Tab-separated table of C-alpha atoms in Angstrom:
chain	number	residue	atom	x	y	z
A	1	MET	CA	-0.043	18.907	39.861
A	2	SER	CA	0.778	17.477	43.270
A	3	PRO	CA	3.846	15.235	43.742
A	4	ALA	CA	1.550	12.335	44.602
A	5	ILE	CA	-0.350	12.692	41.307
A	6	VAL	CA	2.888	13.062	39.331
A	7	LEU	CA	4.223	9.893	40.950
A	8	GLU	CA	0.982	8.080	40.157
A	9	VAL	CA	1.124	9.132	36.468
A	10	GLN	CA	4.815	8.186	36.166
A	11	THR	CA	4.128	4.842	37.805
A	12	HIS	CA	1.252	4.237	35.382
A	13	TYR	CA	3.477	4.983	32.368
A	14	LYS	CA	6.269	2.745	33.672
A	15	GLU	CA	3.805	-0.073	34.264
A	16	GLU	CA	2.423	0.351	30.753
A	17	GLU	CA	5.930	0.213	29.261
A	18	LEU	CA	6.982	-2.784	31.336
A	19	LEU	CA	3.807	-4.794	30.992
A	20	GLU	CA	2.602	-3.939	27.532
A	21	SER	CA	5.637	-3.160	25.344
A	22	PRO	CA	6.034	-6.819	24.299
A	23	GLU	CA	2.292	-6.842	23.627
A	24	PHE	CA	2.631	-4.102	21.003
A	25	GLN	CA	4.702	-6.443	18.839
A	26	LYS	CA	1.769	-8.861	18.836
A	27	GLY	CA	-0.407	-6.415	16.944
A	28	VAL	CA	-3.406	-4.157	17.325
A	29	LYS	CA	-5.878	-7.005	16.948
A	30	HIS	CA	-4.315	-8.717	19.958
A	31	LEU	CA	-4.618	-5.533	22.034
A	32	CYS	CA	-8.243	-5.068	21.019
A	33	GLU	CA	-9.034	-8.652	21.929
A	34	ARG	CA	-7.910	-7.771	25.445
A	35	GLY	CA	-10.643	-5.126	25.605
A	36	ILE	CA	-8.666	-1.868	25.680
A	37	THR	CA	-10.723	1.335	25.975
A	38	LYS	CA	-7.946	3.878	25.339
A	39	VAL	CA	-5.162	4.141	22.798
A	40	PRO	CA	-1.845	3.117	24.429
A	41	ARG	CA	0.919	5.730	24.384
A	42	LYS	CA	2.881	3.665	21.873
A	43	TYR	CA	0.248	4.550	19.235
A	44	ILE	CA	-0.297	8.233	20.066
A	45	LEU	CA	1.143	10.541	17.438
A	46	PRO	CA	2.689	13.932	18.184
A	47	ALA	CA	-0.015	16.601	18.018
A	48	PHE	CA	1.182	17.975	14.642
A	49	ASP	CA	1.026	14.495	13.038
A	50	ARG	CA	-2.464	13.608	14.235
A	51	PRO	CA	-5.319	13.463	11.745
A	52	ILE	CA	-7.962	16.156	11.775
A	53	SER	CA	-11.433	14.684	11.651
A	54	PRO	CA	-13.042	15.386	8.237
A	55	LYS	CA	-16.050	16.784	10.101
A	56	LYS	CA	-13.857	19.217	12.048
A	57	ASP	CA	-12.005	20.666	9.046
A	58	GLY	CA	-15.083	20.750	6.828
A	59	ALA	CA	-13.656	18.315	4.299
A	60	THR	CA	-15.938	16.229	2.138
A	61	ASN	CA	-15.251	12.901	0.512
A	62	PHE	CA	-13.089	13.258	-2.577
A	63	LYS	CA	-13.804	11.685	-5.937
A	64	LEU	CA	-10.731	10.482	-7.764
A	65	PRO	CA	-10.580	10.491	-11.575
A	66	ILE	CA	-12.450	7.475	-12.918
A	67	ILE	CA	-10.903	5.363	-15.674
A	68	ASP	CA	-13.230	2.934	-17.435
A	69	PHE	CA	-11.230	-0.189	-18.238
A	70	ALA	CA	-13.792	-1.161	-20.893
A	71	GLN	CA	-13.016	2.092	-22.739
A	72	LEU	CA	-9.304	1.269	-22.666
A	73	GLN	CA	-10.131	-1.920	-24.573
A	74	GLY	CA	-12.538	-0.338	-27.059
A	75	PRO	CA	-12.749	2.311	-29.801
A	76	ASP	CA	-12.522	5.116	-27.203
A	77	ARG	CA	-9.015	4.026	-26.177
A	78	ILE	CA	-7.346	7.282	-27.320
A	79	HIS	CA	-9.681	9.332	-25.133
A	80	ALA	CA	-9.236	6.907	-22.207
A	81	LEU	CA	-5.436	7.116	-22.538
A	82	LYS	CA	-5.574	10.913	-22.296
A	83	SER	CA	-7.693	10.621	-19.141
A	84	LEU	CA	-5.243	8.059	-17.735
A	85	SER	CA	-2.262	10.320	-18.412
A	86	LYS	CA	-4.000	13.308	-16.811
A	87	ALA	CA	-4.882	11.233	-13.719
A	88	CYS	CA	-1.290	9.996	-13.290
A	89	GLU	CA	0.173	13.480	-13.786
A	90	GLU	CA	-2.228	15.513	-11.656
A	91	TYR	CA	-3.399	13.064	-8.978
A	92	GLY	CA	-1.120	10.007	-8.911
A	93	PHE	CA	-4.303	8.037	-8.215
A	94	PHE	CA	-7.408	6.935	-10.096
A	95	GLN	CA	-10.355	4.601	-9.663
A	96	LEU	CA	-10.677	1.792	-12.211
A	97	ILE	CA	-14.186	0.571	-13.030
A	98	ASN	CA	-15.424	-2.221	-15.310
A	99	HIS	CA	-12.130	-4.014	-14.646
A	100	GLY	CA	-13.446	-7.478	-15.501
A	101	ILE	CA	-12.440	-9.275	-12.301
A	102	ALA	CA	-15.310	-11.460	-11.106
A	103	ARG	CA	-17.191	-10.085	-8.116
A	104	GLN	CA	-17.065	-13.499	-6.448
A	105	SER	CA	-13.268	-13.593	-6.632
A	106	ILE	CA	-13.162	-10.231	-4.847
A	107	LEU	CA	-15.668	-11.265	-2.181
A	108	ASP	CA	-13.828	-14.540	-1.587
A	109	MET	CA	-10.532	-12.706	-1.061
A	110	ILE	CA	-12.029	-10.177	1.358
A	111	GLU	CA	-13.777	-12.897	3.343
A	112	ALA	CA	-10.668	-15.106	3.500
A	113	GLY	CA	-8.619	-12.126	4.696
A	114	ARG	CA	-11.185	-11.274	7.325
A	115	LYS	CA	-11.234	-14.864	8.576
A	116	PHE	CA	-7.435	-14.901	8.899
A	117	PHE	CA	-7.553	-11.999	11.348
A	118	GLU	CA	-10.315	-13.762	13.261
A	119	LEU	CA	-7.963	-16.671	13.990
A	120	SER	CA	-6.425	-16.890	17.440
A	121	PHE	CA	-3.226	-14.948	18.012
A	122	GLU	CA	-1.379	-18.258	18.462
A	123	GLU	CA	-2.405	-19.277	14.946
A	124	ARG	CA	-1.660	-15.877	13.371
A	125	SER	CA	1.710	-15.597	15.123
A	126	LYS	CA	3.028	-18.682	13.297
A	127	TYR	CA	3.664	-16.367	10.354
A	128	MET	CA	5.437	-13.554	12.187
A	129	SER	CA	8.867	-12.851	10.717
A	130	LYS	CA	11.450	-10.057	10.649
A	131	ASP	CA	12.677	-11.270	7.269
A	132	MET	CA	11.261	-8.822	4.736
A	133	ARG	CA	11.908	-11.336	1.956
A	134	ALA	CA	9.881	-14.081	3.633
A	135	PRO	CA	7.177	-15.545	1.323
A	136	VAL	CA	4.587	-14.920	4.035
A	137	ARG	CA	4.741	-12.383	6.844
A	138	TYR	CA	2.274	-11.423	9.541
A	139	GLY	CA	3.033	-8.224	11.391
A	140	THR	CA	1.852	-4.910	12.721
A	141	SER	CA	2.364	-1.150	12.289
A	142	PHE	CA	4.384	0.011	9.252
A	143	ASN	CA	7.868	-1.144	10.186
A	144	GLN	CA	7.555	-2.537	13.701
A	145	ASN	CA	11.322	-2.863	14.069
A	146	LYS	CA	11.897	0.870	13.485
A	147	ASP	CA	8.650	2.753	14.191
A	148	ARG	CA	8.908	4.995	17.237
A	149	VAL	CA	5.125	5.391	17.192
A	150	PHE	CA	3.130	2.378	16.060
A	151	CYS	CA	0.231	2.719	13.653
A	152	TRP	CA	-3.169	1.090	14.137
A	153	ARG	CA	-2.768	-1.690	11.609
A	154	ASP	CA	-1.992	-5.394	11.332
A	155	PHE	CA	-1.110	-7.037	8.036
A	156	LEU	CA	-0.614	-10.309	6.234
A	157	LYS	CA	1.839	-10.135	3.333
A	158	LEU	CA	1.940	-12.861	0.693
A	159	ASP	CA	4.696	-12.981	-1.913
A	160	CYS	CA	3.024	-14.099	-5.153
A	161	HIS	CA	5.848	-14.740	-7.573
A	162	PRO	CA	6.494	-17.401	-8.580
A	163	LEU	CA	3.321	-18.919	-7.158
A	164	SER	CA	4.558	-22.490	-7.398
A	165	ASP	CA	7.487	-21.677	-5.108
A	166	VAL	CA	5.724	-19.573	-2.483
A	167	LEU	CA	2.347	-21.296	-2.185
A	168	PRO	CA	3.515	-24.055	0.230
A	169	TYR	CA	4.542	-21.354	2.733
A	170	TRP	CA	1.204	-19.523	2.737
A	171	PRO	CA	-1.129	-20.007	5.728
A	172	SER	CA	-3.155	-23.196	5.670
A	173	SER	CA	-5.818	-21.581	7.857
A	174	PRO	CA	-8.428	-20.505	7.123
A	175	THR	CA	-8.775	-23.322	4.626
A	176	GLU	CA	-10.128	-21.107	1.852
A	177	LEU	CA	-7.324	-18.520	2.026
A	178	ARG	CA	-4.820	-20.148	-0.319
A	179	GLN	CA	-7.251	-20.755	-3.177
A	180	ALA	CA	-8.861	-17.335	-2.805
A	181	ALA	CA	-5.449	-15.631	-2.829
A	182	VAL	CA	-4.217	-17.672	-5.819
A	183	ASN	CA	-7.285	-16.753	-7.879
A	184	TYR	CA	-7.155	-13.124	-6.822
A	185	SER	CA	-3.407	-12.729	-7.414
A	186	LYS	CA	-3.669	-14.182	-10.925
A	187	GLU	CA	-6.550	-11.912	-11.859
A	188	THR	CA	-4.925	-8.770	-10.455
A	189	LYS	CA	-1.624	-9.617	-12.192
A	190	PHE	CA	-3.410	-9.847	-15.536
A	191	LEU	CA	-5.218	-6.573	-14.877
A	192	TYR	CA	-1.959	-4.909	-13.837
A	193	LEU	CA	-0.250	-5.946	-17.086
A	194	MET	CA	-3.121	-4.512	-19.119
A	195	VAL	CA	-2.967	-1.215	-17.213
A	196	VAL	CA	0.839	-1.097	-17.555
A	197	GLY	CA	0.463	-1.499	-21.314
A	198	ALA	CA	-1.873	1.494	-21.342
A	199	ILE	CA	0.533	3.523	-19.184
A	200	LEU	CA	3.461	2.788	-21.522
A	201	GLU	CA	1.298	3.893	-24.419
A	202	SER	CA	0.252	7.068	-22.576
A	203	LEU	CA	3.947	7.879	-22.032
A	204	GLY	CA	4.613	7.512	-25.748
A	205	LEU	CA	6.686	4.358	-25.284
A	206	ALA	CA	4.456	2.173	-27.474
A	207	GLU	CA	2.098	3.235	-30.249
A	208	THR	CA	-0.357	0.485	-29.375
A	209	THR	CA	-0.061	-2.440	-26.996
A	210	LYS	CA	-0.229	-4.794	-29.978
A	211	ASP	CA	2.851	-3.100	-31.465
A	212	ILE	CA	4.967	-3.233	-28.302
A	213	ASP	CA	7.001	-6.232	-29.433
A	214	GLU	CA	7.974	-4.377	-32.600
A	215	ASN	CA	9.393	-1.359	-30.776
A	216	ASP	CA	13.105	-1.318	-30.078
A	217	GLY	CA	13.709	-2.354	-26.481
A	218	ASP	CA	10.068	-2.286	-25.419
A	219	ASP	CA	9.647	-6.051	-25.735
A	220	HIS	CA	12.302	-6.424	-23.020
A	221	ILE	CA	10.392	-3.999	-20.770
A	222	ILE	CA	7.138	-5.925	-21.159
A	223	LYS	CA	8.928	-9.213	-20.432
A	224	GLU	CA	10.262	-7.712	-17.197
A	225	PHE	CA	6.765	-6.631	-16.180
A	226	GLN	CA	5.411	-10.110	-16.909
A	227	ASP	CA	8.132	-11.652	-14.733
A	228	GLY	CA	7.802	-8.905	-12.152
A	229	SER	CA	7.259	-8.986	-8.446
A	230	GLN	CA	3.811	-9.099	-6.863
A	231	LEU	CA	3.062	-8.710	-3.176
A	232	LEU	CA	-0.437	-9.195	-1.805
A	233	VAL	CA	-1.028	-7.273	1.434
A	234	VAL	CA	-4.168	-7.843	3.488
A	235	ASN	CA	-4.547	-4.897	5.879
A	236	CYS	CA	-6.647	-5.043	9.029
A	237	TYR	CA	-7.555	-1.800	10.815
A	238	PRO	CA	-9.518	-2.662	13.984
A	239	SER	CA	-12.001	-0.120	15.324
A	240	CYS	CA	-10.165	2.407	17.483
A	241	PRO	CA	-11.420	3.982	20.735
A	242	GLU	CA	-9.603	7.286	20.040
A	243	PRO	CA	-9.154	7.607	16.261
A	244	ASP	CA	-8.015	11.255	16.398
A	245	LEU	CA	-4.814	10.236	18.201
A	246	THR	CA	-3.404	7.726	15.724
A	247	LEU	CA	-3.354	6.544	12.107
A	248	GLY	CA	-3.874	3.225	10.356
A	249	ILE	CA	-0.852	3.961	8.156
A	250	PRO	CA	1.223	7.176	8.306
A	251	PRO	CA	1.853	9.336	5.210
A	252	HIS	CA	3.913	7.417	2.674
A	253	SER	CA	4.270	6.605	-0.994
A	254	ASP	CA	4.381	3.057	-2.355
A	255	TYR	CA	7.796	1.823	-3.472
A	256	GLY	CA	6.708	-0.226	-6.497
A	257	PHE	CA	5.424	0.516	-9.984
A	258	LEU	CA	1.659	0.354	-9.438
A	259	THR	CA	-0.574	-0.603	-6.520
A	260	LEU	CA	-4.066	-2.009	-7.058
A	261	LEU	CA	-6.053	-1.382	-3.887
A	262	LEU	CA	-9.332	-3.042	-3.013
A	263	GLN	CA	-11.288	-1.213	-0.294
A	264	ASP	CA	-14.283	-2.402	1.642
A	265	GLU	CA	-17.212	-0.056	2.280
A	266	VAL	CA	-15.573	1.659	5.294
A	267	THR	CA	-13.851	4.917	4.334
A	268	GLY	CA	-10.299	5.501	5.528
A	269	LEU	CA	-7.931	6.160	2.627
A	270	GLN	CA	-6.741	9.757	2.313
A	271	ILE	CA	-4.441	11.254	-0.310
A	272	GLN	CA	-2.580	14.533	-0.264
A	273	HIS	CA	-3.970	16.715	-3.035
A	274	GLU	CA	-3.162	20.381	-3.523
A	275	GLY	CA	-1.688	20.580	-0.037
A	276	ARG	CA	-4.713	19.080	1.744
A	277	TRP	CA	-5.612	15.640	3.018
A	278	VAL	CA	-8.771	14.456	1.264
A	279	THR	CA	-10.750	11.281	1.942
A	280	VAL	CA	-11.241	8.999	-1.048
A	281	GLU	CA	-14.859	7.991	-1.494
A	282	PRO	CA	-15.078	4.234	-2.144
A	283	ILE	CA	-16.836	3.149	-5.337
A	284	PRO	CA	-18.318	-0.363	-5.111
A	285	ASN	CA	-16.580	-2.976	-7.279
A	286	SER	CA	-13.708	-0.696	-8.277
A	287	PHE	CA	-9.963	-0.586	-7.710
A	288	VAL	CA	-8.012	2.398	-6.476
A	289	ILE	CA	-4.776	2.414	-8.467
A	290	ASN	CA	-1.815	4.589	-7.567
A	291	VAL	CA	1.532	5.482	-9.058
A	292	GLY	CA	4.468	4.047	-7.112
A	293	ASP	CA	8.006	5.360	-6.663
A	294	HIS	CA	9.324	3.042	-9.377
A	295	LEU	CA	6.907	4.470	-11.946
A	296	GLU	CA	7.897	8.003	-10.948
A	297	ILE	CA	11.541	7.039	-11.575
A	298	PHE	CA	10.719	5.176	-14.811
A	299	SER	CA	8.695	8.132	-16.164
A	300	ASN	CA	11.513	10.503	-15.108
A	301	GLY	CA	9.102	12.414	-12.914
A	302	ARG	CA	6.237	12.848	-15.362
A	303	TYR	CA	3.973	10.584	-13.303
A	304	LYS	CA	4.446	11.154	-9.575
A	305	SER	CA	3.816	8.918	-6.588
A	306	VAL	CA	1.604	10.716	-4.084
A	307	LEU	CA	1.544	10.685	-0.300
A	308	HIS	CA	-1.384	8.825	1.205
A	309	ARG	CA	-2.409	7.644	4.663
A	310	VAL	CA	-5.188	5.727	6.383
A	311	LEU	CA	-7.609	6.942	9.039
A	312	VAL	CA	-9.157	4.551	11.554
A	313	ASN	CA	-12.779	4.294	12.592
A	314	PRO	CA	-14.214	4.431	16.134
A	315	LEU	CA	-17.039	1.994	15.386
A	316	ARG	CA	-16.066	-0.285	12.523
A	317	SER	CA	-13.047	-2.355	11.591
A	318	ARG	CA	-11.753	-2.031	8.047
A	319	ILE	CA	-10.163	-4.490	5.636
A	320	SER	CA	-8.268	-3.525	2.498
A	321	ILE	CA	-6.246	-5.624	0.081
A	322	ALA	CA	-3.317	-4.112	-1.790
A	323	SER	CA	-1.656	-5.817	-4.732
A	324	LEU	CA	1.775	-4.199	-5.183
A	325	HIS	CA	3.515	-4.723	-8.509
A	326	SER	CA	6.893	-3.851	-9.942
A	327	LEU	CA	9.793	-5.248	-11.962
A	328	PRO	CA	11.582	-8.412	-10.760
A	329	PHE	CA	13.419	-8.053	-7.436
A	330	GLY	CA	16.786	-8.245	-9.182
A	331	SER	CA	15.987	-5.722	-11.914
A	332	MET	CA	17.319	-2.186	-11.996
A	333	VAL	CA	14.708	0.580	-12.189
A	334	ARG	CA	15.849	3.659	-14.096
A	335	PRO	CA	14.302	6.495	-16.117
A	336	SER	CA	13.324	5.382	-19.605
A	337	PRO	CA	15.961	6.720	-22.054
A	338	LYS	CA	13.117	7.797	-24.347
A	339	LEU	CA	11.887	10.210	-21.665
A	340	ILE	CA	15.248	11.943	-21.172
A	341	ASN	CA	16.325	14.903	-23.288
A	342	ASP	CA	17.832	18.382	-22.960
A	343	ALA	CA	14.511	19.856	-21.848
A	344	ASN	CA	13.879	17.026	-19.415
A	345	PRO	CA	17.240	15.776	-18.064
A	346	ARG	CA	17.595	12.640	-15.999
A	347	ARG	CA	16.199	13.222	-12.500
A	348	TYR	CA	16.752	9.926	-10.642
A	349	LYS	CA	19.486	7.413	-9.865
A	350	ASP	CA	19.162	3.752	-10.771
A	351	THR	CA	17.605	1.705	-7.982
A	352	ASP	CA	16.506	-1.832	-7.225
A	353	PHE	CA	14.484	-3.696	-4.634
A	354	ALA	CA	17.577	-4.582	-2.621
A	355	SER	CA	18.295	-0.864	-2.157
A	356	PHE	CA	14.782	-0.340	-0.858
A	357	ILE	CA	15.038	-3.252	1.602
A	358	GLU	CA	18.399	-1.981	2.851
A	359	TYR	CA	17.026	1.545	3.265
A	360	ILE	CA	13.883	0.709	5.211
A	361	ALA	CA	15.777	-1.775	7.371
A	362	SER	CA	17.882	1.115	8.661
A	363	HIS	CA	15.436	4.046	8.490
A	364	GLU	CA	12.004	4.897	9.776
A	365	HIS	CA	9.913	5.045	6.604
A	366	ARG	CA	8.237	8.455	6.461
A	367	SER	CA	6.667	10.380	3.604
A	368	LYS	CA	8.731	9.879	0.427
A	369	ASN	CA	12.133	9.637	2.086
A	370	PHE	CA	13.258	6.591	0.082
A	371	LEU	CA	12.412	8.212	-3.254
A	372	ASP	CA	14.054	11.433	-2.101
A	373	SER	CA	17.247	9.444	-1.543
A	374	ARG	CA	17.192	8.403	-5.221
A	375	ARG	CA	16.874	11.926	-6.669
A	376	LEU	CA	19.732	13.504	-8.581
A	377	THR	CA	20.511	16.974	-7.298
């Protein structure tokens, strides 16, 4: 390469850094609105971290275990609990069908989320914050204060507990967002509690959900879940001109107890299964539910959180809505004493939400590094 060409390339990179670095903090949507045709260097992953197109590696869409919520509530509950336990042990993910949440509530939430990201940047930016405890936070990438390489994602995070305290801080535009999010958060919280009851039963911590209050200590656990944290995250993944160079979200596990994920019809979610990245095939009107780090700790490693990531699409934008649930922010998460014995000794330290906030504020969140920091050697 001639010196003149080298100088031209270096000048181009310096101009990009000087002119566009502040723009990266404004989000991917803002960049796309400016009409970019190539992925900026800030978003380009090292070659070994880049996704391989499913078409190039011959992968096909992957069908997660399906749990029928109606069966969990009926005479086939014992069989459904065995399927639930197998899914949590072997996959860390499952698809929940017949969940009972009204289709209109789901459509309203997706549409309200989509409309938020269609607002002007000036309107969206009102909710930008570096405070991870803020009741509402608009941002970009995974952790934009620490990420060396940004991911192709913007988000709106809404703290949902207690609703009466946080609701006044939520965006007032679009006008339908608050009501849609209130309805959706209430319905997903109820569904979460029902699924948690089934998970406790599958772990042998309650004979039936009706008998939980009669079991020593288990009534306290259920009360903590009822008073637990809930974070609603609306993810926006704009169409990407060079999707093989970047990711919507890098490989990670979720920190909480359970995540209830609502996907639109655009594929993108991948999980790591048997050493390979596989694309989860969306099922209409279903939830993808995954084990979080807190459940792995609580189950003393019986149910494991699993690495997952998000691909981006060259032609279509994608919206997903994650409802992340765990114990109250001030509660300590520890392995259940009933799941510790000589054959299965304690595997994890106690942890709480404050520890997680402190960790990700000072580390780049990659893979399962937070959970790894809580393991007992």
